[in-house]
Coordinates of C-alpha atoms in Angstrom, one line a residue:
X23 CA 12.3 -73.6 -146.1
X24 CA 9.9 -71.5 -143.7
X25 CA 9.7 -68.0 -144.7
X26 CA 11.6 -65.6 -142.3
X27 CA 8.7 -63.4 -139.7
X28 CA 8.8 -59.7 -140.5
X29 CA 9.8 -59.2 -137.1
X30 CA 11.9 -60.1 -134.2
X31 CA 10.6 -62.9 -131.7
X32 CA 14.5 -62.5 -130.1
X33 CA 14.6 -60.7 -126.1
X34 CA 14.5 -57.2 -125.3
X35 CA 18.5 -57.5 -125.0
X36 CA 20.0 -59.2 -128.4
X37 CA 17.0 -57.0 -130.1
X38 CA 19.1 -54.0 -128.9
X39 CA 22.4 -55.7 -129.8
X40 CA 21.1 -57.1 -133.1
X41 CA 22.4 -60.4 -132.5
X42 CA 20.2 -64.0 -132.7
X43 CA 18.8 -65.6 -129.9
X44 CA 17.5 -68.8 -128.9
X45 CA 14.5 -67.8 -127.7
X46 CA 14.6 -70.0 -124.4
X47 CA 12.4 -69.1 -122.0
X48 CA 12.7 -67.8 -118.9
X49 CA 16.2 -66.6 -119.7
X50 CA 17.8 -67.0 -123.2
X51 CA 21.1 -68.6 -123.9
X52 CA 23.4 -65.1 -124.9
X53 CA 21.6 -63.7 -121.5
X54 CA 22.9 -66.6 -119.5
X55 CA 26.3 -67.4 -121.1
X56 CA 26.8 -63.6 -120.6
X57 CA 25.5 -63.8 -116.4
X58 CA 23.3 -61.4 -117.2
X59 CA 19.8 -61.2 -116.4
X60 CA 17.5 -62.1 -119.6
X61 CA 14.8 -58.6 -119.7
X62 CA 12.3 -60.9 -121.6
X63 CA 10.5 -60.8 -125.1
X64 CA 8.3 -58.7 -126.2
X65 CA 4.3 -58.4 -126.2
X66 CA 3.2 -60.9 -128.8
X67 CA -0.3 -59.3 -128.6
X68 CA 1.5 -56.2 -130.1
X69 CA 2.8 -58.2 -133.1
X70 CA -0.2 -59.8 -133.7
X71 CA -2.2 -55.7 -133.6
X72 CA 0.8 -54.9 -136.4
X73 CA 0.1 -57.9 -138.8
X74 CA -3.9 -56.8 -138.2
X75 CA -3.2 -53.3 -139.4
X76 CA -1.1 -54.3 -141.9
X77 CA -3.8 -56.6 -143.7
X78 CA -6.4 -53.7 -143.4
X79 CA -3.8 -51.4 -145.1
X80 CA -3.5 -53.9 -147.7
X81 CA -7.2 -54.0 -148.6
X82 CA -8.0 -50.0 -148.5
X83 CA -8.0 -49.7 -152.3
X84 CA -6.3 -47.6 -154.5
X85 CA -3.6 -45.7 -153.0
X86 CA -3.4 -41.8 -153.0
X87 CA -2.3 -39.2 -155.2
X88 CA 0.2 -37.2 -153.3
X89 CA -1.9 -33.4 -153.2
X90 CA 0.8 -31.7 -154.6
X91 CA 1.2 -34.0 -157.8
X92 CA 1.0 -32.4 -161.3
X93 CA 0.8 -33.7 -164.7
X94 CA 1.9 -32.8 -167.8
X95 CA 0.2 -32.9 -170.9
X96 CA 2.2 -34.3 -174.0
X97 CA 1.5 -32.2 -177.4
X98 CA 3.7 -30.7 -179.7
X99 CA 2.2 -27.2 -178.4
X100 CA 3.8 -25.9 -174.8
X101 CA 1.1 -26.6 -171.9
X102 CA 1.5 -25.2 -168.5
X103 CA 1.6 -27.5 -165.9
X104 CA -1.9 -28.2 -164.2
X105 CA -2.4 -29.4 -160.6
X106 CA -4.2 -32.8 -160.2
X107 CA -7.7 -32.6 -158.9
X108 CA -8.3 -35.5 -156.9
X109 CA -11.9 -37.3 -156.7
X110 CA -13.3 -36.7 -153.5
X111 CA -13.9 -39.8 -151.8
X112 CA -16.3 -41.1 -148.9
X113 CA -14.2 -43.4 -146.2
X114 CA -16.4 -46.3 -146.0
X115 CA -17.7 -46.4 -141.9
X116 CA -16.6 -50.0 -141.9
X117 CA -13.0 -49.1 -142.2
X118 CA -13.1 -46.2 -139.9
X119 CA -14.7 -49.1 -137.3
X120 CA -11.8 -51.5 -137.9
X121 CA -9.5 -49.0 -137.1
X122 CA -11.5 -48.1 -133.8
X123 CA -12.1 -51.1 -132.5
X124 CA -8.3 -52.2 -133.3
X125 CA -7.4 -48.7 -131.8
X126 CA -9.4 -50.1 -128.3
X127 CA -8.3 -53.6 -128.2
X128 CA -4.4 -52.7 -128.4
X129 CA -4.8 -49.6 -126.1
X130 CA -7.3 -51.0 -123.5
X131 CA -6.6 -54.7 -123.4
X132 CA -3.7 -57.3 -122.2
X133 CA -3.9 -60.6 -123.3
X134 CA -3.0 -63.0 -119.9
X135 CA 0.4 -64.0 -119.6
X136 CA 2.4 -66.4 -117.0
X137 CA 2.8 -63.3 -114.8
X138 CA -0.3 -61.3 -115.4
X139 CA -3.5 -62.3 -115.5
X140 CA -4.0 -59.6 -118.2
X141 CA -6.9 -56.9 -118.2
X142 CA -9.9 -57.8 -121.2
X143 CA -7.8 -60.4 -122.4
X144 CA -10.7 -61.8 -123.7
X145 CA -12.4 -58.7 -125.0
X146 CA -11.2 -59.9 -129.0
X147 CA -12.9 -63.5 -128.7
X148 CA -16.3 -61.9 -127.0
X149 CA -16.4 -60.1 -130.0
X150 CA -15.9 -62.2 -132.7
X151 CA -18.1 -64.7 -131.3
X152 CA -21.1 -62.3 -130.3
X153 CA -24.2 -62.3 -131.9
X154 CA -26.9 -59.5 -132.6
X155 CA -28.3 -60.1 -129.0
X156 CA -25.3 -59.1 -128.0
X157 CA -24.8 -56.0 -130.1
X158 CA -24.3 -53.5 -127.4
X159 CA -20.7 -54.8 -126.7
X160 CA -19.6 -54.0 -130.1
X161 CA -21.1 -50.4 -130.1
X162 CA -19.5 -49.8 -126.6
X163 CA -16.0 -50.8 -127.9
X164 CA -16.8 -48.6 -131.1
X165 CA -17.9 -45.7 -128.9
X166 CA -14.8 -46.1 -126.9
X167 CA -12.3 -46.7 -129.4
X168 CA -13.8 -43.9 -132.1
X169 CA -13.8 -41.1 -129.0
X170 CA -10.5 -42.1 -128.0
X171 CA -9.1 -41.4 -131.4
X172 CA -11.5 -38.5 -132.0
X173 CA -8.8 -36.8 -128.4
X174 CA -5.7 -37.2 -130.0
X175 CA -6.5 -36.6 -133.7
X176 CA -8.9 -33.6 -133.2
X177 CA -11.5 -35.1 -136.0
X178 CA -14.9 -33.6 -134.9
X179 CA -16.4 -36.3 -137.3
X180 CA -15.2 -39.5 -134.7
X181 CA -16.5 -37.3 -132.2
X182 CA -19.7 -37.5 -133.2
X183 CA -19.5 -41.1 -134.2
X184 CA -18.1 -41.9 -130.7
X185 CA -22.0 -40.1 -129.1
X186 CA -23.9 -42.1 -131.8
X187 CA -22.2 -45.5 -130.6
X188 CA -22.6 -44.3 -127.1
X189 CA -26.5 -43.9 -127.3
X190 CA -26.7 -46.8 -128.9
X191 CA -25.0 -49.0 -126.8
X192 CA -27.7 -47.4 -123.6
X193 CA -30.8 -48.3 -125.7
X194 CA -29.3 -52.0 -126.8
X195 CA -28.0 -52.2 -122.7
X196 CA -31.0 -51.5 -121.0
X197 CA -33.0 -53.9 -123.1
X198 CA -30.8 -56.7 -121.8
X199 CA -31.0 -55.7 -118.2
X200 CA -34.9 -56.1 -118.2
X201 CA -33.5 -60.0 -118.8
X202 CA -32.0 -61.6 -115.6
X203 CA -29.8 -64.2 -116.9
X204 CA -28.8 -62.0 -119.8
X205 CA -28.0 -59.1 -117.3
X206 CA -25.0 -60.7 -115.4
X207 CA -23.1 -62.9 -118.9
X208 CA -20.0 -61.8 -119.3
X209 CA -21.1 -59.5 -122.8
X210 CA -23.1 -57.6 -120.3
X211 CA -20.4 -56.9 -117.2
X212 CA -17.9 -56.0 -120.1
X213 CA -19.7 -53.5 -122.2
X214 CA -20.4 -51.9 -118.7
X215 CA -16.4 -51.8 -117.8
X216 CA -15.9 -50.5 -121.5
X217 CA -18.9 -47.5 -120.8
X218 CA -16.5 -46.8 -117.9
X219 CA -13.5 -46.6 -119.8
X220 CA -15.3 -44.7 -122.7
X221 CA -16.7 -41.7 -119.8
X222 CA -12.9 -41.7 -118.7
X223 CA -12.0 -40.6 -122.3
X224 CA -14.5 -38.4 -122.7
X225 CA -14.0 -37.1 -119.1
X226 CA -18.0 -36.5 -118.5
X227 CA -17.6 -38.1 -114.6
X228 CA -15.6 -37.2 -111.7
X229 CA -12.6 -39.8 -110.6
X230 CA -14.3 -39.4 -106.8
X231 CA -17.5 -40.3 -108.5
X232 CA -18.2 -43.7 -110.5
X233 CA -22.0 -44.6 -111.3
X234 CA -21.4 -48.0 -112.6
X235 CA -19.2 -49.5 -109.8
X236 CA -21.9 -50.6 -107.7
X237 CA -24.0 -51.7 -110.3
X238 CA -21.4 -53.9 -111.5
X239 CA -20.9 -55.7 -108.2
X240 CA -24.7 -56.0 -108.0
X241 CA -25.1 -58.1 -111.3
X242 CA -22.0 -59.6 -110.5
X243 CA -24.2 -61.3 -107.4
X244 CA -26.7 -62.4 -109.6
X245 CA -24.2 -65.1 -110.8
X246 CA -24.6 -66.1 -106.9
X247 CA -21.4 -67.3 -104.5
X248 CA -20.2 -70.0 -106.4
X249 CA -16.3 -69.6 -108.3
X250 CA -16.7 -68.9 -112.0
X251 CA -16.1 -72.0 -114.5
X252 CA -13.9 -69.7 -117.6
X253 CA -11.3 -67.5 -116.9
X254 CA -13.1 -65.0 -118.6
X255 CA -15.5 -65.1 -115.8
X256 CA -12.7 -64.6 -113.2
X257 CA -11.1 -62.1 -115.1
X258 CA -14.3 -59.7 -115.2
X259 CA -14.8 -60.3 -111.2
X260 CA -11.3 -59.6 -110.5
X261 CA -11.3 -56.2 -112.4
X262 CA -14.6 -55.1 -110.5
X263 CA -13.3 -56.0 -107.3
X264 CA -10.0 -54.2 -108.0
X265 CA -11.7 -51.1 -109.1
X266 CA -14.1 -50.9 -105.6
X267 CA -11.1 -50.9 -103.4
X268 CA -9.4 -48.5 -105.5
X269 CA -11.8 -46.1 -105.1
X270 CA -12.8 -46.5 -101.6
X271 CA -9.4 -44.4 -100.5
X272 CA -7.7 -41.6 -101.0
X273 CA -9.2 -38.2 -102.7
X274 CA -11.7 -35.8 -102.2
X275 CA -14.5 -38.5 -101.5
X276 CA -13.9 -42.1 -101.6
X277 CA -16.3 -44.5 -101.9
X278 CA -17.8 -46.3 -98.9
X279 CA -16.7 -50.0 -98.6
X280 CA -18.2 -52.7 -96.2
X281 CA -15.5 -54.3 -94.2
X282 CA -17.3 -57.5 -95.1
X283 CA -17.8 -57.1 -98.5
X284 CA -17.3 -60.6 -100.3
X285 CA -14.6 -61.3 -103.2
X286 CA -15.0 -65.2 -102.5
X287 CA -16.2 -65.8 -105.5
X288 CA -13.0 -64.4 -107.5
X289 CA -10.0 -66.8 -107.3
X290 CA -6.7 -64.6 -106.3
X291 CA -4.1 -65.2 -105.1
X292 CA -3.7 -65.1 -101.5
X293 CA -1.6 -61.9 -100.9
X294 CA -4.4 -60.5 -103.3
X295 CA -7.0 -61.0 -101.0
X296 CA -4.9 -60.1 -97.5
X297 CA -4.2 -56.6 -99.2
X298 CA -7.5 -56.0 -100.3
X299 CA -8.9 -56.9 -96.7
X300 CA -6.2 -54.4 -95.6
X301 CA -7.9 -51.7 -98.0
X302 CA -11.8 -52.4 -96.7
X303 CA -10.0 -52.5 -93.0
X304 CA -8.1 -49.3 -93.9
X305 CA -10.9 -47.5 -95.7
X306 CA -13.8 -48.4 -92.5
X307 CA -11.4 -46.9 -90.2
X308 CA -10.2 -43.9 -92.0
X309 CA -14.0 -43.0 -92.8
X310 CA -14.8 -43.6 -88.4
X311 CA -12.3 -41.1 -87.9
X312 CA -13.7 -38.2 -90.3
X313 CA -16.3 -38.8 -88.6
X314 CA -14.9 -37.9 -85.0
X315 CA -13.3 -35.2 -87.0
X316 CA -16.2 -33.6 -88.3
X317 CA -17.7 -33.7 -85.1
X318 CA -14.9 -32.8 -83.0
X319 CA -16.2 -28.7 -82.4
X320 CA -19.2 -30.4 -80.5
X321 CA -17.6 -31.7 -77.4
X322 CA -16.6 -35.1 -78.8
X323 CA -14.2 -37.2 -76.0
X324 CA -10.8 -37.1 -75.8
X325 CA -10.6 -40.7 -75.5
X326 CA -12.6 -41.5 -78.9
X327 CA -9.9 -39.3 -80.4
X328 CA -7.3 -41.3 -79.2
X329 CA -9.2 -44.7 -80.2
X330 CA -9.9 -43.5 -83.3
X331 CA -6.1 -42.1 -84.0
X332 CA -5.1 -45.6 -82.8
X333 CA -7.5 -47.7 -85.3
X334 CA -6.0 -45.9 -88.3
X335 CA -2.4 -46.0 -87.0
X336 CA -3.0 -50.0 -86.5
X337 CA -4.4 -50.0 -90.0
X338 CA -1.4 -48.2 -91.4
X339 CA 0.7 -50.1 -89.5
X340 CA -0.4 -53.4 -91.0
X341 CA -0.2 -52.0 -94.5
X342 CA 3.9 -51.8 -93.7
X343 CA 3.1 -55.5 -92.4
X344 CA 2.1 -56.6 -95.6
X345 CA 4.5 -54.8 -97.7
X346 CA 7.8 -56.5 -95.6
X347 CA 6.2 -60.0 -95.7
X348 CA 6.1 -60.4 -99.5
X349 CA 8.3 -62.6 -101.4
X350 CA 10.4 -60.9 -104.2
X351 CA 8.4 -62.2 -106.8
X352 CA 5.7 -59.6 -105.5
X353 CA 8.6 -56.7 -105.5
X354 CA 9.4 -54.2 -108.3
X355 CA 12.5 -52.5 -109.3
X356 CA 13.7 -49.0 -108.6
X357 CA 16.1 -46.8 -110.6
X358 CA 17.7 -43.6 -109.9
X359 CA 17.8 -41.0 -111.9
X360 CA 21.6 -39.9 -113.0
X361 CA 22.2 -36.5 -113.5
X362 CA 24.9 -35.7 -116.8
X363 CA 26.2 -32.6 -114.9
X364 CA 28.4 -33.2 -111.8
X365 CA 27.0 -29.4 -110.2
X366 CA 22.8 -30.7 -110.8
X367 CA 22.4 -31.4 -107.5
X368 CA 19.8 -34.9 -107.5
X369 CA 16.9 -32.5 -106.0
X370 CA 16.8 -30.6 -109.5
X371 CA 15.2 -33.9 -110.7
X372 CA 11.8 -35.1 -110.1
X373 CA 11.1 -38.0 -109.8
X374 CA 14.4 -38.7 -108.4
X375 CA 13.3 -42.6 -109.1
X376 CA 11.6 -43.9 -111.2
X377 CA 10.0 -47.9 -110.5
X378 CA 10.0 -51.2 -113.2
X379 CA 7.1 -53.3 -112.8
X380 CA 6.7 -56.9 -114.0
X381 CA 3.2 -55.8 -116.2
X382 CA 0.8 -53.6 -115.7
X383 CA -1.4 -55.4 -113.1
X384 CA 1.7 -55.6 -111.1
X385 CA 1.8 -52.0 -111.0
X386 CA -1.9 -51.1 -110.3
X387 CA -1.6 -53.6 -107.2
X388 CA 1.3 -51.6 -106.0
X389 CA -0.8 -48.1 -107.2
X390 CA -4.1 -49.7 -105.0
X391 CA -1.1 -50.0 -101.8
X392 CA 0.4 -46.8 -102.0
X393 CA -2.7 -44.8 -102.2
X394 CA -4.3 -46.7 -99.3
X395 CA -1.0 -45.8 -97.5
X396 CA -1.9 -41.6 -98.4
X397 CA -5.3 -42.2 -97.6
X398 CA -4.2 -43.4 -93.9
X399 CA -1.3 -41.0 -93.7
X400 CA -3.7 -38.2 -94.7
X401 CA -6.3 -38.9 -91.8
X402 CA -3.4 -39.4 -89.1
X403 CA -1.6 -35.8 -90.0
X404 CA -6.1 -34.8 -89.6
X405 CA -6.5 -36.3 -86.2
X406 CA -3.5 -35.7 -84.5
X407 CA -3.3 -31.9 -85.3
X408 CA -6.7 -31.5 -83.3
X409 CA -5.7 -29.7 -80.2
X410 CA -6.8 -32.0 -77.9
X411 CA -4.6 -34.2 -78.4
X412 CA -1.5 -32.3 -79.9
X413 CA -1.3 -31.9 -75.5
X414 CA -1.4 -35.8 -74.9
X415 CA 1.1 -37.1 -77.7
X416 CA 3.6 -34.6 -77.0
X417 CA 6.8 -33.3 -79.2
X418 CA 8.1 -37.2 -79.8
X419 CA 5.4 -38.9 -81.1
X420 CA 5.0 -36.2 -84.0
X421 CA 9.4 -36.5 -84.4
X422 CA 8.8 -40.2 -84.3
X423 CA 6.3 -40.6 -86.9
X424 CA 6.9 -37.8 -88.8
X425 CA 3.9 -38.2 -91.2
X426 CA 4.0 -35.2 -93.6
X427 CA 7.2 -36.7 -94.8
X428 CA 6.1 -40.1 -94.6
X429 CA 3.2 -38.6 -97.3
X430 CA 5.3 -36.8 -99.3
X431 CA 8.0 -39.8 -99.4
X432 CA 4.8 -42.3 -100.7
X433 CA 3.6 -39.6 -103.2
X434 CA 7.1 -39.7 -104.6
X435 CA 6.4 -43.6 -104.7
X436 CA 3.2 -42.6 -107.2
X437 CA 5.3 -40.4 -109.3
X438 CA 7.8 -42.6 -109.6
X439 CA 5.1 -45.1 -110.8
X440 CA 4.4 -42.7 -114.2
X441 CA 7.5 -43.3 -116.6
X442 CA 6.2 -47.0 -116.6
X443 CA 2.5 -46.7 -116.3
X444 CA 2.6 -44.3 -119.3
X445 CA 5.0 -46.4 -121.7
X446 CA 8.0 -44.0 -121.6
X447 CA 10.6 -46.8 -120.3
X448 CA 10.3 -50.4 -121.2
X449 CA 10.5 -53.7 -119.1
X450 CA 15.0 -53.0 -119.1
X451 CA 14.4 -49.3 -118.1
X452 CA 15.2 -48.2 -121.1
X453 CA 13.5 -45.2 -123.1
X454 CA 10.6 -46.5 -125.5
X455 CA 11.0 -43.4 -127.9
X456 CA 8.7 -44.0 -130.7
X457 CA 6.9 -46.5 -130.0
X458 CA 3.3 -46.7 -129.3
X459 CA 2.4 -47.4 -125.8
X460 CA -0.7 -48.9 -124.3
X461 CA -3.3 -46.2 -122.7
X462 CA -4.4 -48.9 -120.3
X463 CA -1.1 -48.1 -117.7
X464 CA -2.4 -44.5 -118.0
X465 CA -5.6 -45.1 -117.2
X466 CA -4.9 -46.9 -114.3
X467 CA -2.2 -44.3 -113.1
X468 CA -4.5 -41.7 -113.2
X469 CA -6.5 -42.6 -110.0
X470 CA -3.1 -42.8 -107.7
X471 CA -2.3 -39.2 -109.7
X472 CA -5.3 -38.3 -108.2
X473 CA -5.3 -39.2 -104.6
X474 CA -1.7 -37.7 -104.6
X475 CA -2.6 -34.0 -106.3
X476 CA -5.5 -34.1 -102.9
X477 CA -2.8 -34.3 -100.7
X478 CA -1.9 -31.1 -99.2
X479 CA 1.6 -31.4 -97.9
X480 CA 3.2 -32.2 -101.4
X481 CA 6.1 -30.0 -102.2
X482 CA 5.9 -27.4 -105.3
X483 CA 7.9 -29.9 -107.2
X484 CA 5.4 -32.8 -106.9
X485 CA 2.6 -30.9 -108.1
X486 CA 4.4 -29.2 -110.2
X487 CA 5.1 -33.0 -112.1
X488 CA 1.9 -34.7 -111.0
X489 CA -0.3 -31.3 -113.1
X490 CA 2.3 -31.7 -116.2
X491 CA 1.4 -35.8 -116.0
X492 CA -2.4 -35.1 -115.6
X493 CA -1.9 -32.7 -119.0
X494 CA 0.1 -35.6 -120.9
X495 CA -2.4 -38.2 -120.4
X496 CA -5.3 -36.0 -121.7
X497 CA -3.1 -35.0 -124.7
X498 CA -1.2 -37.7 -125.2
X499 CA -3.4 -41.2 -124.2
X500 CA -6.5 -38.8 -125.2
X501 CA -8.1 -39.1 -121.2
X502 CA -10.3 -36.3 -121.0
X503 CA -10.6 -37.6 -117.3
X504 CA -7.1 -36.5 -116.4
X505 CA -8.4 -32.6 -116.9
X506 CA -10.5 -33.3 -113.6
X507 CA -8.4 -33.2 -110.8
X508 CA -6.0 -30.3 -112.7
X509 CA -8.5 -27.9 -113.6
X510 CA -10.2 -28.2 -109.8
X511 CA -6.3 -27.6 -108.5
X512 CA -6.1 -24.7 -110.6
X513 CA -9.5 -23.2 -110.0
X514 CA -9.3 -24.0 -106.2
X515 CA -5.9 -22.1 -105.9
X516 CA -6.9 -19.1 -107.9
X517 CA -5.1 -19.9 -111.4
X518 CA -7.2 -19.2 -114.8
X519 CA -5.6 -21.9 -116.5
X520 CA -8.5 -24.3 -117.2
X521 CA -8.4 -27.4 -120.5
X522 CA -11.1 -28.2 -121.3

């Protein structure tokens, strides 16, 4: 007979209820004889990073002597009890590099799925089959993975390790950027997403500032116009793409986007592409009107005002467009938060909702939407408190629109996003205490966390949550990064308290 797995292949539902399941897919049979609706199996990707450990456990030698052990000598004459002194031992640097790359591929990487198209999916097979050519990939994952684990363990040692790795992987890098096909292969365009991950972690850039996003869509050109032939290729185009439009809005200073910049070469799905045309559309228009902003004290016309209030306002307009049109397999779920005690009114709770997304990528699409939605909402409350034309739109349009609370509603949207993004509540809703969740949701969370502490008209509650999230992720997911935005809030509104 087959040996039994160590572990459950069963849905997230007769898991909980310790009861077999079928294993059907989409919806097993308990779910369906029951008419309720199947919440799915878990990551096998997660499994398969258990077994991993596991085997490296099994081969780490001898195992230790507990430090308080004593022996006891056995004579016919009385001996005191004498503490063990163990032999001090060197880790070998191989093991403590299994661990970090392991520690960066489970944390920073989703194999694809029906649903998802995953994020580095491929990151494990790049590395087993690189060569020494290809070395700096390895060191950027080690770099990565050893800093990352040098945050939330506090050893100075992995620290270290992570700079070595780092400076490594720049000397091996720029060596294969002096070669032209070498510069855009899919080793190269990798290790340069993984530097980006690793200066997250570290938190040595600015989230308004990232140095590698252009260069990334340059070599991506060098591949020229034509679709990739492997996923992989696809895969690395999609997530350069995604990150350009997510930083061209919202925040301090977001990057400048062409309206005609070209994804044509990435195959997306076709709602993929209308949204991000709405984002370039969005981001062109919002930047025109800081522009008649800024120059608004030097006698610019009332009607280029109003032409620019209307460009945004069309823009905005068509971002609620898009967001109706969607079928529901493009929608999340929302819950409410309950309240135990009947007098808690629903206002002593923040978020008041919290939002279930199908995977991670689903999320970050919806993170891209809502922060292009501030961005727009922020430049509308800009324009139309000038006091030219607070005369011609008159007391309605302001009740109308109402666009502080329109902000504040779609910052409550980002909030709302965290207890999923950060692996607190599973795919059912359901608390995931003690288990280990993926960074990668943080990591992508953190730029909507962003936009939304820039926005002004938050209420105390908001920023009260959206500081204590920025805190957890550097603490918790070990992303320097997150300190950024926190530590400017605190210095800019007169507060000492600064992480470092």
């Amino acid at each position: 007979m087959p040996s039994r797995p160590p572990y459950s292949l069963g849905c997230h539902a007769c898991r909980r209820m310790k009861v077999k399941c079928d294993e059907k897919k989409p919806q097993c049979g308990r779910c369906a004889r029951a008419s309720r609706v199947c919440p799915g199996y878990r990551d096998t990707k997660q499994i398969v990073f258990r077994s991993v450990n596991a085997e490296l456990a099994s081969k780490a030698g001898t195992p230790r002597v507990p430090r308080n052990h004593t022996t006891i000598a056995t004579s016919n004459h009385a001996s005191p009890v004498v503490p063990f002194a163990p032999r001090l031992l060197t880790q070998p640097s191989e093991k403590w590099d299994a661990k970090a790359i392991s520690h960066f591929l489970y944390n920073y990487s989703c194999a694809p799925t029906r649903d998802s198209p995953g994020y580095l999916g491929f990151l494990p097979d790049l590395l087993a089959n690189g060569s020494a050519a290809t070395g700096y990939l390895e060191s950027a994952v080690l770099a990565a993975g050893s800093a990352s684990l040098a945050n939330i363990s506090g050893l100075a040692h992995l620290e270290r390790t992570a700079e070595r790795h780092y400076g490594e992987t720049l000397r091996l890098l720029s060596a294969a950027l002096e070669n032209q096909a070498e510069a855009s292969s899919d080793a190269t365009l990798t290790c340069i997403i993984v530097l980006q991950i690793y200066e997250a972690i570290i938190g040595i850039r600015t989230l308004s500032c990232d140095p590698h996003a252009r260069g990334l869509v340059e070599l991506s050109r060098l591949r020229g116009t034509s679709r990739p032939s492997t996923s992989s290729g696809n895969e690395l185009l999609r997530i350069i793409h995604s990150r350009v439009h997510m930083n061209s809005v919202g925040g301090l200073f977001p990057s400048r986007i062409d309206a005609q910049y070209d994804i044509e070469a990435a195959d997306l799905p076709p709602r993929q592409v209308e949204l991000w045309r709405l984002i370039r559309e969005t981001s062109q228009r919002c930047v025109e009107a800081r522009g008649v902003i800024s120059a608004s004290s030097h006698g610019v016309l009332k009607s280029e005002m109003i032409k620019s209030l209307d460009h945004v306002l069309s823009a905005y307009i068509s971002l609620l467009d898009w967001q109706v049109a969607l079928p529901s397999s493009w929608l999340y779920q929302s819950y409410k938060t309950s309240t135990q005690d009947e007098h808690e009114s629903q206002q002593d709770t923040h978020p008041e909702k919290y939002h279930i997304f199908k995977n991670i990528h689903h999320g970050a699409t919806w993170i891209s939407f809502w922060c292009t939605i501030i961005y727009a909402l922020q430049i509308l409350v800009r324009v139309s408190s000038l006091p030219v034309l607070q005369h011609v739109l008159g007391p309605s349009w302001y009740q109308t629109w109402d666009l502080r609370k329109r902000l504040r509603d779609t910052v409550d949207d980002i909030c709302a996003c965290v207890p999923y993004m950060m692996a607190d509540v599973d795919q059912s809703g359901l608390p995931t205490v003690g288990k280990d969740g993926k960074a990668l949701g943080s990591f992508i969370l953190l730029r909507g966390l962003y936009v939304a502490i820039c926005v002004e008209e938050i209420a105390s509650v908001q920023r009260d949550y959206i500081l204590g999230t920025l805190l957890r992720i550097s603490h918790v997911k070990g992303i320097k990064l997150a300190l950024r935005p926190r530590n400017r809030w605190f210095s800019q509104h007169g507060s000492v308290e600064i992480h470092g």
